[in-house]
Amino acid sequence: MRAITQIIFTSVLSGLAFQANAAVELKGELVQGALVRAQVQPGTQVFLNDEPVKVNAQGDFVFGFAREAQLEQMLKLVYPGGLTQLKPLTLKKRAYKIQNITGISKKIMKPDPKAQARAAEDSKQVKVARAQFTASNAFNQDFIWPLTGRISGVYGSQRIYNGKPGTPHYGVDVAAKTGTVVVAPADGVISLSVPDMFYSGGTMIIDHGYGVNSSFLHLSKLYVKPGDIVKQGDKVAEVGSTGRSTGPHLDWRINWYQMRLDPTTVVPSMKSVLAREK
């Protein structure tokens, strides 16, 4: 009887020890628009709201929450050996900058069919670039700003024209002179490099692995081509005002596959970076 009790007690301790190790570490704020990096025990299967998430050999993975993501999310972790853990995630709701603009003529509001057709072709190229998967672990680096300066546009902001909501802004704009050098915020591979897209002008996408990619818009000059490998800090382009832009700036965007996220969730605040540069 004593031997049986000891075996049961040992099994309970082993189970508790396993559960203690069966944890997930999250790196990033749980908020709408955020990119979140995480780590689990190697060999663990991960699901976000029942959708599988790819995990590398070291147990690292990444996921994101859209601009208007539901505040209640669920991670499911299936550990080697079969233990399943459900981890509820509660996001913080964000308030976005909304601007109402009235009195715009119907002529301006009416879309140009030719422009729409060209923009649709551009969009197809962008979607293909963002859909690809590479096994690079660069997504897990500490990202840096591709350039520093005054932030002139923020993620999630939206204009409402004559009562009709426009497309939200999905990047962060950094004002800079035309020709200012833009660097890679993390290691990656160039998956798109086009000098003249209709809306975004000079456009570049860097694939950082596991669905994470950076997009740079309105560039005046592109230094690299698709397939080129870049390291964090490498010079890749120059700021411009190409495409539908009202002035020179860099529009930097972060995606997890097709999900549009806020780049400021993966870098230090611009204020802190500028303070260090002084």
PDB file of C-alpha atoms in Angstrom:
ATOM      1  CA  MET A   1       0.000   0.000   0.000  1.00  0.00           C
ATOM      2  CA  ARG A   2       2.832   2.351   0.904  1.00  0.00           C
ATOM      3  CA  ALA A   3       4.550   1.654  -2.451  1.00  0.00           C
ATOM      4  CA  ILE A   4       1.353   2.444  -4.383  1.00  0.00           C
ATOM      5  CA  THR A   5       0.905   5.690  -2.433  1.00  0.00           C
ATOM      6  CA  GLN A   6       4.497   6.686  -3.200  1.00  0.00           C
ATOM      7  CA  ILE A   7       4.002   6.015  -6.922  1.00  0.00           C
ATOM      8  CA  ILE A   8       0.815   8.122  -6.985  1.00  0.00           C
ATOM      9  CA  PHE A   9       2.533  10.924  -5.048  1.00  0.00           C
ATOM     10  CA  THR A  10       5.525  10.855  -7.438  1.00  0.00           C
ATOM     11  CA  SER A  11       3.185  10.969 -10.439  1.00  0.00           C
ATOM     12  CA  VAL A  12       1.347  13.979  -9.019  1.00  0.00           C
ATOM     13  CA  LEU A  13       4.639  15.798  -8.432  1.00  0.00           C
ATOM     14  CA  SER A  14       5.783  14.999 -11.974  1.00  0.00           C
ATOM     15  CA  GLY A  15       2.497  16.296 -13.361  1.00  0.00           C
ATOM     16  CA  LEU A  16       2.784  19.524 -11.368  1.00  0.00           C
ATOM     17  CA  ALA A  17       6.394  19.982 -12.479  1.00  0.00           C
ATOM     18  CA  PHE A  18       5.379  19.481 -16.121  1.00  0.00           C
ATOM     19  CA  GLN A  19       2.534  21.989 -15.823  1.00  0.00           C
ATOM     20  CA  ALA A  20       4.914  24.492 -14.219  1.00  0.00           C
ATOM     21  CA  ASN A  21       7.168  24.187 -17.260  1.00  0.00           C
ATOM     22  CA  ALA A  22       4.205  24.161 -19.657  1.00  0.00           C
ATOM     23  CA  ALA A  23       3.896  27.935 -19.745  1.00  0.00           C
ATOM     24  CA  VAL A  24       3.861  30.474 -22.547  1.00  0.00           C
ATOM     25  CA  GLU A  25       5.951  33.637 -22.414  1.00  0.00           C
ATOM     26  CA  LEU A  26       4.438  36.618 -24.237  1.00  0.00           C
ATOM     27  CA  LYS A  27       6.518  39.538 -25.462  1.00  0.00           C
ATOM     28  CA  GLY A  28       4.355  42.503 -26.342  1.00  0.00           C
ATOM     29  CA  GLU A  29       1.300  44.375 -25.138  1.00  0.00           C
ATOM     30  CA  LEU A  30      -2.087  42.683 -25.493  1.00  0.00           C
ATOM     31  CA  VAL A  31      -3.869  45.469 -27.353  1.00  0.00           C
ATOM     32  CA  GLN A  32      -5.733  45.883 -30.641  1.00  0.00           C
ATOM     33  CA  GLY A  33      -3.268  46.284 -33.517  1.00  0.00           C
ATOM     34  CA  ALA A  34      -0.344  44.642 -31.711  1.00  0.00           C
ATOM     35  CA  LEU A  35       2.250  42.174 -32.950  1.00  0.00           C
ATOM     36  CA  VAL A  36       3.072  39.719 -30.160  1.00  0.00           C
ATOM     37  CA  ARG A  37       6.092  37.408 -30.019  1.00  0.00           C
ATOM     38  CA  ALA A  38       5.940  34.365 -27.743  1.00  0.00           C
ATOM     39  CA  GLN A  39       7.760  31.221 -26.622  1.00  0.00           C
ATOM     40  CA  VAL A  40       6.632  27.791 -25.491  1.00  0.00           C
ATOM     41  CA  GLN A  41       8.244  24.453 -24.800  1.00  0.00           C
ATOM     42  CA  PRO A  42       9.731  23.146 -28.093  1.00  0.00           C
ATOM     43  CA  GLY A  43       7.431  20.681 -29.800  1.00  0.00           C
ATOM     44  CA  THR A  44       4.279  22.417 -28.575  1.00  0.00           C
ATOM     45  CA  GLN A  45       1.418  22.965 -30.999  1.00  0.00           C
ATOM     46  CA  VAL A  46      -0.179  26.439 -30.820  1.00  0.00           C
ATOM     47  CA  PHE A  47      -3.638  27.564 -31.906  1.00  0.00           C
ATOM     48  CA  LEU A  48      -5.051  31.103 -31.825  1.00  0.00           C
ATOM     49  CA  ASN A  49      -8.848  30.939 -31.738  1.00  0.00           C
ATOM     50  CA  ASP A  50      -8.565  27.372 -33.106  1.00  0.00           C
ATOM     51  CA  GLU A  51      -6.376  28.470 -36.045  1.00  0.00           C
ATOM     52  CA  PRO A  52      -2.916  26.805 -36.085  1.00  0.00           C
ATOM     53  CA  VAL A  53       0.111  29.059 -35.552  1.00  0.00           C
ATOM     54  CA  LYS A  54       3.530  27.974 -36.818  1.00  0.00           C
ATOM     55  CA  VAL A  55       6.167  27.423 -34.108  1.00  0.00           C
ATOM     56  CA  ASN A  56       9.905  27.146 -34.770  1.00  0.00           C
ATOM     57  CA  ALA A  57      12.206  24.448 -33.413  1.00  0.00           C
ATOM     58  CA  GLN A  58      13.113  26.604 -30.402  1.00  0.00           C
ATOM     59  CA  GLY A  59       9.455  27.115 -29.433  1.00  0.00           C
ATOM     60  CA  ASP A  60       9.244  30.692 -30.726  1.00  0.00           C
ATOM     61  CA  PHE A  61       6.150  31.935 -32.524  1.00  0.00           C
ATOM     62  CA  VAL A  62       4.371  35.159 -33.419  1.00  0.00           C
ATOM     63  CA  PHE A  63       0.819  36.370 -33.936  1.00  0.00           C
ATOM     64  CA  GLY A  64      -1.138  39.597 -34.166  1.00  0.00           C
ATOM     65  CA  PHE A  65      -4.445  41.316 -33.446  1.00  0.00           C
ATOM     66  CA  ALA A  66      -6.224  43.422 -36.059  1.00  0.00           C
ATOM     67  CA  ARG A  67      -7.274  47.052 -35.621  1.00  0.00           C
ATOM     68  CA  GLU A  68     -10.785  46.091 -34.535  1.00  0.00           C
ATOM     69  CA  ALA A  69      -9.960  42.683 -33.039  1.00  0.00           C
ATOM     70  CA  GLN A  70     -12.376  41.174 -30.535  1.00  0.00           C
ATOM     71  CA  LEU A  71     -11.164  41.860 -27.017  1.00  0.00           C
ATOM     72  CA  GLU A  72     -11.499  38.241 -25.894  1.00  0.00           C
ATOM     73  CA  GLN A  73      -9.043  35.849 -27.585  1.00  0.00           C
ATOM     74  CA  MET A  74      -7.953  32.289 -26.839  1.00  0.00           C
ATOM     75  CA  LEU A  75      -4.606  30.535 -27.150  1.00  0.00           C
ATOM     76  CA  LYS A  76      -4.624  26.741 -27.104  1.00  0.00           C
ATOM     77  CA  LEU A  77      -1.355  24.967 -26.378  1.00  0.00           C
ATOM     78  CA  VAL A  78      -0.947  21.244 -26.997  1.00  0.00           C
ATOM     79  CA  TYR A  79       2.271  20.109 -25.319  1.00  0.00           C
ATOM     80  CA  PRO A  80       4.412  17.095 -26.214  1.00  0.00           C
ATOM     81  CA  GLY A  81       2.753  14.201 -24.442  1.00  0.00           C
ATOM     82  CA  GLY A  82      -0.770  15.465 -25.111  1.00  0.00           C
ATOM     83  CA  LEU A  83      -1.436  17.916 -22.269  1.00  0.00           C
ATOM     84  CA  THR A  84      -3.691  20.720 -23.565  1.00  0.00           C
ATOM     85  CA  GLN A  85      -3.796  24.173 -21.982  1.00  0.00           C
ATOM     86  CA  LEU A  86      -6.257  26.965 -22.770  1.00  0.00           C
ATOM     87  CA  LYS A  87      -4.979  30.476 -22.124  1.00  0.00           C
ATOM     88  CA  PRO A  88      -7.578  33.270 -22.408  1.00  0.00           C
ATOM     89  CA  LEU A  89      -6.198  36.609 -23.597  1.00  0.00           C
ATOM     90  CA  THR A  90      -7.975  39.899 -22.933  1.00  0.00           C
ATOM     91  CA  LEU A  91      -6.984  42.801 -25.174  1.00  0.00           C
ATOM     92  CA  LYS A  92      -7.050  46.488 -24.399  1.00  0.00           C
ATOM     93  CA  LYS A  93      -9.396  48.454 -26.606  1.00  0.00           C
ATOM     94  CA  ARG A  94      -7.816  51.353 -28.504  1.00  0.00           C
ATOM     95  CA  ALA A  95      -9.269  54.753 -29.339  1.00  0.00           C
ATOM     96  CA  TYR A  96      -8.291  55.848 -32.850  1.00  0.00           C
ATOM     97  CA  LYS A  97      -7.960  59.316 -34.306  1.00  0.00           C
ATOM     98  CA  ILE A  98     -11.091  59.988 -36.402  1.00  0.00           C
ATOM     99  CA  GLN A  99     -11.440  63.090 -38.591  1.00  0.00           C
ATOM    100  CA  ASN A 100     -14.736  64.165 -40.200  1.00  0.00           C
ATOM    101  CA  ILE A 101     -14.430  66.050 -43.502  1.00  0.00           C
ATOM    102  CA  THR A 102     -17.523  67.486 -45.182  1.00  0.00           C
ATOM    103  CA  GLY A 103     -18.283  69.574 -48.256  1.00  0.00           C
ATOM    104  CA  ILE A 104     -16.266  67.439 -50.704  1.00  0.00           C
ATOM    105  CA  SER A 105     -17.685  67.585 -54.242  1.00  0.00           C
ATOM    106  CA  LYS A 106     -19.305  64.473 -55.720  1.00  0.00           C
ATOM    107  CA  LYS A 107     -16.809  64.627 -58.608  1.00  0.00           C
ATOM    108  CA  ILE A 108     -13.879  64.166 -56.234  1.00  0.00           C
ATOM    109  CA  MET A 109     -15.676  61.403 -54.342  1.00  0.00           C
ATOM    110  CA  LYS A 110     -16.368  59.458 -57.557  1.00  0.00           C
ATOM    111  CA  PRO A 111     -13.622  56.849 -58.115  1.00  0.00           C
ATOM    112  CA  ASP A 112     -11.626  56.731 -61.359  1.00  0.00           C
ATOM    113  CA  PRO A 113     -12.148  53.285 -62.984  1.00  0.00           C
ATOM    114  CA  LYS A 114      -8.661  53.259 -64.544  1.00  0.00           C
ATOM    115  CA  ALA A 115      -7.051  54.172 -61.241  1.00  0.00           C
ATOM    116  CA  GLN A 116      -9.067  51.480 -59.477  1.00  0.00           C
ATOM    117  CA  ALA A 117      -7.974  48.846 -62.001  1.00  0.00           C
ATOM    118  CA  ARG A 118      -4.304  49.730 -61.642  1.00  0.00           C
ATOM    119  CA  ALA A 119      -4.561  49.837 -57.852  1.00  0.00           C
ATOM    120  CA  ALA A 120      -6.193  46.390 -57.875  1.00  0.00           C
ATOM    121  CA  GLU A 121      -3.241  44.947 -59.821  1.00  0.00           C
ATOM    122  CA  ASP A 122      -0.821  46.532 -57.361  1.00  0.00           C
ATOM    123  CA  SER A 123      -2.802  45.066 -54.481  1.00  0.00           C
ATOM    124  CA  LYS A 124      -2.497  41.562 -55.945  1.00  0.00           C
ATOM    125  CA  GLN A 125       1.309  41.838 -55.957  1.00  0.00           C
ATOM    126  CA  VAL A 126       1.338  43.036 -52.371  1.00  0.00           C
ATOM    127  CA  LYS A 127      -0.962  40.239 -51.180  1.00  0.00           C
ATOM    128  CA  VAL A 128       1.221  37.588 -52.822  1.00  0.00           C
ATOM    129  CA  ALA A 129       4.329  38.997 -51.128  1.00  0.00           C
ATOM    130  CA  ARG A 130       2.628  39.078 -47.720  1.00  0.00           C
ATOM    131  CA  ALA A 131       1.147  35.588 -48.035  1.00  0.00           C
ATOM    132  CA  GLN A 132       4.455  33.751 -48.307  1.00  0.00           C
ATOM    133  CA  PHE A 133       6.009  31.840 -45.434  1.00  0.00           C
ATOM    134  CA  THR A 134       9.730  31.651 -44.735  1.00  0.00           C
ATOM    135  CA  ALA A 135      11.367  29.932 -41.771  1.00  0.00           C
ATOM    136  CA  SER A 136      13.557  32.903 -40.823  1.00  0.00           C
ATOM    137  CA  ASN A 137      13.665  33.745 -37.109  1.00  0.00           C
ATOM    138  CA  ALA A 138      14.299  37.445 -37.770  1.00  0.00           C
ATOM    139  CA  PHE A 139      10.757  38.212 -36.567  1.00  0.00           C
ATOM    140  CA  ASN A 140      12.058  37.624 -33.041  1.00  0.00           C
ATOM    141  CA  GLN A 141      14.695  40.377 -33.170  1.00  0.00           C
ATOM    142  CA  ASP A 142      14.332  43.647 -31.295  1.00  0.00           C
ATOM    143  CA  PHE A 143      13.172  45.860 -34.175  1.00  0.00           C
ATOM    144  CA  ILE A 144      14.602  49.337 -34.751  1.00  0.00           C
ATOM    145  CA  TRP A 145      13.018  52.357 -36.434  1.00  0.00           C
ATOM    146  CA  PRO A 146      13.816  52.433 -40.187  1.00  0.00           C
ATOM    147  CA  LEU A 147      14.488  56.142 -39.707  1.00  0.00           C
ATOM    148  CA  THR A 148      13.876  58.668 -36.942  1.00  0.00           C
ATOM    149  CA  GLY A 149      12.029  61.951 -36.980  1.00  0.00           C
ATOM    150  CA  ARG A 150       8.652  63.560 -36.409  1.00  0.00           C
ATOM    151  CA  ILE A 151       5.691  61.199 -36.525  1.00  0.00           C
ATOM    152  CA  SER A 152       3.157  62.780 -38.875  1.00  0.00           C
ATOM    153  CA  GLY A 153       0.628  59.952 -39.129  1.00  0.00           C
ATOM    154  CA  VAL A 154      -0.461  57.175 -36.789  1.00  0.00           C
ATOM    155  CA  TYR A 155      -1.829  53.668 -37.124  1.00  0.00           C
ATOM    156  CA  GLY A 156      -5.593  53.256 -37.075  1.00  0.00           C
ATOM    157  CA  SER A 157      -6.471  56.869 -37.851  1.00  0.00           C
ATOM    158  CA  GLN A 158      -9.375  57.363 -40.241  1.00  0.00           C
ATOM    159  CA  ARG A 159     -11.089  60.099 -42.223  1.00  0.00           C
ATOM    160  CA  ILE A 160     -14.833  60.213 -42.831  1.00  0.00           C
ATOM    161  CA  TYR A 161     -15.663  62.003 -46.088  1.00  0.00           C
ATOM    162  CA  ASN A 162     -19.189  63.420 -46.359  1.00  0.00           C
ATOM    163  CA  GLY A 163     -20.292  60.801 -43.834  1.00  0.00           C
ATOM    164  CA  LYS A 164     -18.625  57.921 -45.702  1.00  0.00           C
ATOM    165  CA  PRO A 165     -15.752  56.225 -43.793  1.00  0.00           C
ATOM    166  CA  GLY A 166     -12.476  56.091 -45.694  1.00  0.00           C
ATOM    167  CA  THR A 167      -9.934  53.285 -45.383  1.00  0.00           C
ATOM    168  CA  PRO A 168      -8.091  53.512 -42.051  1.00  0.00           C
ATOM    169  CA  HIS A 169      -4.400  54.351 -42.097  1.00  0.00           C
ATOM    170  CA  TYR A 170      -2.501  51.158 -41.366  1.00  0.00           C
ATOM    171  CA  GLY A 171       1.020  52.504 -40.954  1.00  0.00           C
ATOM    172  CA  VAL A 172       3.071  55.016 -39.032  1.00  0.00           C
ATOM    173  CA  ASP A 173       4.300  58.039 -41.005  1.00  0.00           C
ATOM    174  CA  VAL A 174       7.677  59.582 -40.270  1.00  0.00           C
ATOM    175  CA  ALA A 175       8.230  62.984 -41.878  1.00  0.00           C
ATOM    176  CA  ALA A 176      11.626  63.396 -43.548  1.00  0.00           C
ATOM    177  CA  LYS A 177      13.209  65.102 -46.544  1.00  0.00           C
ATOM    178  CA  THR A 178      13.225  63.368 -49.905  1.00  0.00           C
ATOM    179  CA  GLY A 179      16.429  61.323 -50.147  1.00  0.00           C
ATOM    180  CA  THR A 180      16.631  60.515 -46.428  1.00  0.00           C
ATOM    181  CA  VAL A 181      17.994  56.983 -46.073  1.00  0.00           C
ATOM    182  CA  VAL A 182      15.699  54.204 -44.863  1.00  0.00           C
ATOM    183  CA  VAL A 183      17.214  51.126 -43.160  1.00  0.00           C
ATOM    184  CA  ALA A 184      15.947  47.610 -42.522  1.00  0.00           C
ATOM    185  CA  PRO A 185      14.249  47.424 -39.080  1.00  0.00           C
ATOM    186  CA  ALA A 186      15.236  43.740 -38.784  1.00  0.00           C
ATOM    187  CA  ASP A 187      16.925  41.043 -40.854  1.00  0.00           C
ATOM    188  CA  GLY A 188      14.968  39.759 -43.811  1.00  0.00           C
ATOM    189  CA  VAL A 189      14.573  39.007 -47.487  1.00  0.00           C
ATOM    190  CA  ILE A 190      13.175  41.487 -50.007  1.00  0.00           C
ATOM    191  CA  SER A 191       9.890  40.048 -51.263  1.00  0.00           C
ATOM    192  CA  LEU A 192       8.689  43.094 -53.244  1.00  0.00           C
ATOM    193  CA  SER A 193      10.430  46.122 -54.742  1.00  0.00           C
ATOM    194  CA  VAL A 194       8.383  48.257 -57.163  1.00  0.00           C
ATOM    195  CA  PRO A 195       9.189  51.912 -57.962  1.00  0.00           C
ATOM    196  CA  ASP A 196       5.786  53.133 -59.141  1.00  0.00           C
ATOM    197  CA  MET A 197       2.641  51.671 -57.594  1.00  0.00           C
ATOM    198  CA  PHE A 198      -0.458  53.833 -58.058  1.00  0.00           C
ATOM    199  CA  TYR A 199      -1.286  54.728 -54.452  1.00  0.00           C
ATOM    200  CA  SER A 200       1.923  53.856 -52.619  1.00  0.00           C
ATOM    201  CA  GLY A 201       4.498  54.913 -55.253  1.00  0.00           C
ATOM    202  CA  GLY A 202       7.900  53.349 -54.580  1.00  0.00           C
ATOM    203  CA  THR A 203       7.001  50.296 -52.507  1.00  0.00           C
ATOM    204  CA  MET A 204       9.151  47.708 -50.756  1.00  0.00           C
ATOM    205  CA  ILE A 205       8.337  44.701 -48.577  1.00  0.00           C
ATOM    206  CA  ILE A 206      10.852  42.921 -46.341  1.00  0.00           C
ATOM    207  CA  ASP A 207       9.978  39.404 -45.183  1.00  0.00           C
ATOM    208  CA  HIS A 208      11.150  38.842 -41.575  1.00  0.00           C
ATOM    209  CA  GLY A 209       9.896  35.256 -41.342  1.00  0.00           C
ATOM    210  CA  TYR A 210       6.875  33.407 -39.963  1.00  0.00           C
ATOM    211  CA  GLY A 211       4.461  35.759 -41.728  1.00  0.00           C
ATOM    212  CA  VAL A 212       5.928  38.998 -40.361  1.00  0.00           C
ATOM    213  CA  ASN A 213       6.823  41.633 -42.948  1.00  0.00           C
ATOM    214  CA  SER A 214       7.607  45.347 -43.183  1.00  0.00           C
ATOM    215  CA  SER A 215       6.269  47.555 -45.960  1.00  0.00           C
ATOM    216  CA  PHE A 216       7.771  50.917 -46.948  1.00  0.00           C
ATOM    217  CA  LEU A 217       5.641  53.279 -49.065  1.00  0.00           C
ATOM    218  CA  HIS A 218       6.184  56.468 -51.125  1.00  0.00           C
ATOM    219  CA  LEU A 219       9.909  55.801 -51.633  1.00  0.00           C
ATOM    220  CA  SER A 220      11.907  57.914 -54.083  1.00  0.00           C
ATOM    221  CA  LYS A 221      14.672  55.349 -54.577  1.00  0.00           C
ATOM    222  CA  LEU A 222      14.983  51.610 -53.909  1.00  0.00           C
ATOM    223  CA  TYR A 223      18.435  50.096 -53.358  1.00  0.00           C
ATOM    224  CA  VAL A 224      17.501  46.410 -53.344  1.00  0.00           C
ATOM    225  CA  LYS A 225      15.550  43.917 -55.433  1.00  0.00           C
ATOM    226  CA  PRO A 226      13.397  40.850 -54.694  1.00  0.00           C
ATOM    227  CA  GLY A 227      15.453  37.983 -53.287  1.00  0.00           C
ATOM    228  CA  ASP A 228      18.133  40.209 -51.749  1.00  0.00           C
ATOM    229  CA  ILE A 229      19.038  39.381 -48.148  1.00  0.00           C
ATOM    230  CA  VAL A 230      19.311  42.343 -45.787  1.00  0.00           C
ATOM    231  CA  LYS A 231      20.535  42.720 -42.236  1.00  0.00           C
ATOM    232  CA  GLN A 232      19.120  44.992 -39.578  1.00  0.00           C
ATOM    233  CA  GLY A 233      20.386  48.526 -40.191  1.00  0.00           C
ATOM    234  CA  ASP A 234      21.257  47.966 -43.867  1.00  0.00           C
ATOM    235  CA  LYS A 235      20.384  50.879 -46.175  1.00  0.00           C
ATOM    236  CA  VAL A 236      17.495  49.771 -48.395  1.00  0.00           C
ATOM    237  CA  ALA A 237      15.796  52.881 -49.800  1.00  0.00           C
ATOM    238  CA  GLU A 238      15.251  56.645 -49.693  1.00  0.00           C
ATOM    239  CA  VAL A 239      12.256  58.663 -48.491  1.00  0.00           C
ATOM    240  CA  GLY A 240      10.067  60.253 -51.157  1.00  0.00           C
ATOM    241  CA  SER A 241       6.613  61.537 -51.972  1.00  0.00           C
ATOM    242  CA  THR A 242       5.715  59.168 -54.790  1.00  0.00           C
ATOM    243  CA  GLY A 243       2.260  57.761 -55.465  1.00  0.00           C
ATOM    244  CA  ARG A 244      -0.658  59.513 -53.746  1.00  0.00           C
ATOM    245  CA  SER A 245       1.319  61.461 -51.176  1.00  0.00           C
ATOM    246  CA  THR A 246       0.983  65.067 -49.999  1.00  0.00           C
ATOM    247  CA  GLY A 247       4.609  65.450 -48.947  1.00  0.00           C
ATOM    248  CA  PRO A 248       7.837  63.522 -48.334  1.00  0.00           C
ATOM    249  CA  HIS A 249       7.614  60.937 -45.577  1.00  0.00           C
ATOM    250  CA  LEU A 250       8.061  57.239 -44.896  1.00  0.00           C
ATOM    251  CA  ASP A 251       4.900  55.201 -44.394  1.00  0.00           C
ATOM    252  CA  TRP A 252       6.083  52.090 -42.500  1.00  0.00           C
ATOM    253  CA  ARG A 253       3.718  49.191 -42.078  1.00  0.00           C
ATOM    254  CA  ILE A 254       3.932  45.853 -40.270  1.00  0.00           C
ATOM    255  CA  ASN A 255       1.883  42.834 -41.269  1.00  0.00           C
ATOM    256  CA  TRP A 256       1.383  39.315 -39.967  1.00  0.00           C
ATOM    257  CA  TYR A 257       0.504  37.716 -43.292  1.00  0.00           C
ATOM    258  CA  GLN A 258      -2.457  39.878 -44.456  1.00  0.00           C
ATOM    259  CA  MET A 259      -3.250  41.255 -40.990  1.00  0.00           C
ATOM    260  CA  ARG A 260      -2.333  44.939 -40.714  1.00  0.00           C
ATOM    261  CA  LEU A 261      -0.637  45.812 -37.445  1.00  0.00           C
ATOM    262  CA  ASP A 262       0.897  48.812 -35.698  1.00  0.00           C
ATOM    263  CA  PRO A 263       4.698  49.099 -36.154  1.00  0.00           C
ATOM    264  CA  THR A 264       4.997  51.070 -32.918  1.00  0.00           C
ATOM    265  CA  THR A 265       4.158  47.879 -30.982  1.00  0.00           C
ATOM    266  CA  VAL A 266       7.571  46.372 -31.872  1.00  0.00           C
ATOM    267  CA  VAL A 267       9.916  49.351 -31.386  1.00  0.00           C
ATOM    268  CA  PRO A 268      10.830  51.726 -28.543  1.00  0.00           C
ATOM    269  CA  SER A 269       8.902  55.006 -28.514  1.00  0.00           C
ATOM    270  CA  MET A 270      10.166  57.558 -31.015  1.00  0.00           C
ATOM    271  CA  LYS A 271      10.527  60.050 -28.155  1.00  0.00           C
ATOM    272  CA  SER A 272      12.959  57.779 -26.308  1.00  0.00           C
ATOM    273  CA  VAL A 273      14.976  57.079 -29.463  1.00  0.00           C
ATOM    274  CA  LEU A 274      15.301  60.780 -30.333  1.00  0.00           C
ATOM    275  CA  ALA A 275      16.342  61.543 -26.754  1.00  0.00           C
ATOM    276  CA  ARG A 276      19.192  59.015 -27.025  1.00  0.00           C
ATOM    277  CA  GLU A 277      20.313  60.567 -30.332  1.00  0.00           C
ATOM    278  CA  LYS A 278      20.819  64.011 -28.760  1.00  0.00           C
TER     279      LYS A 278
END
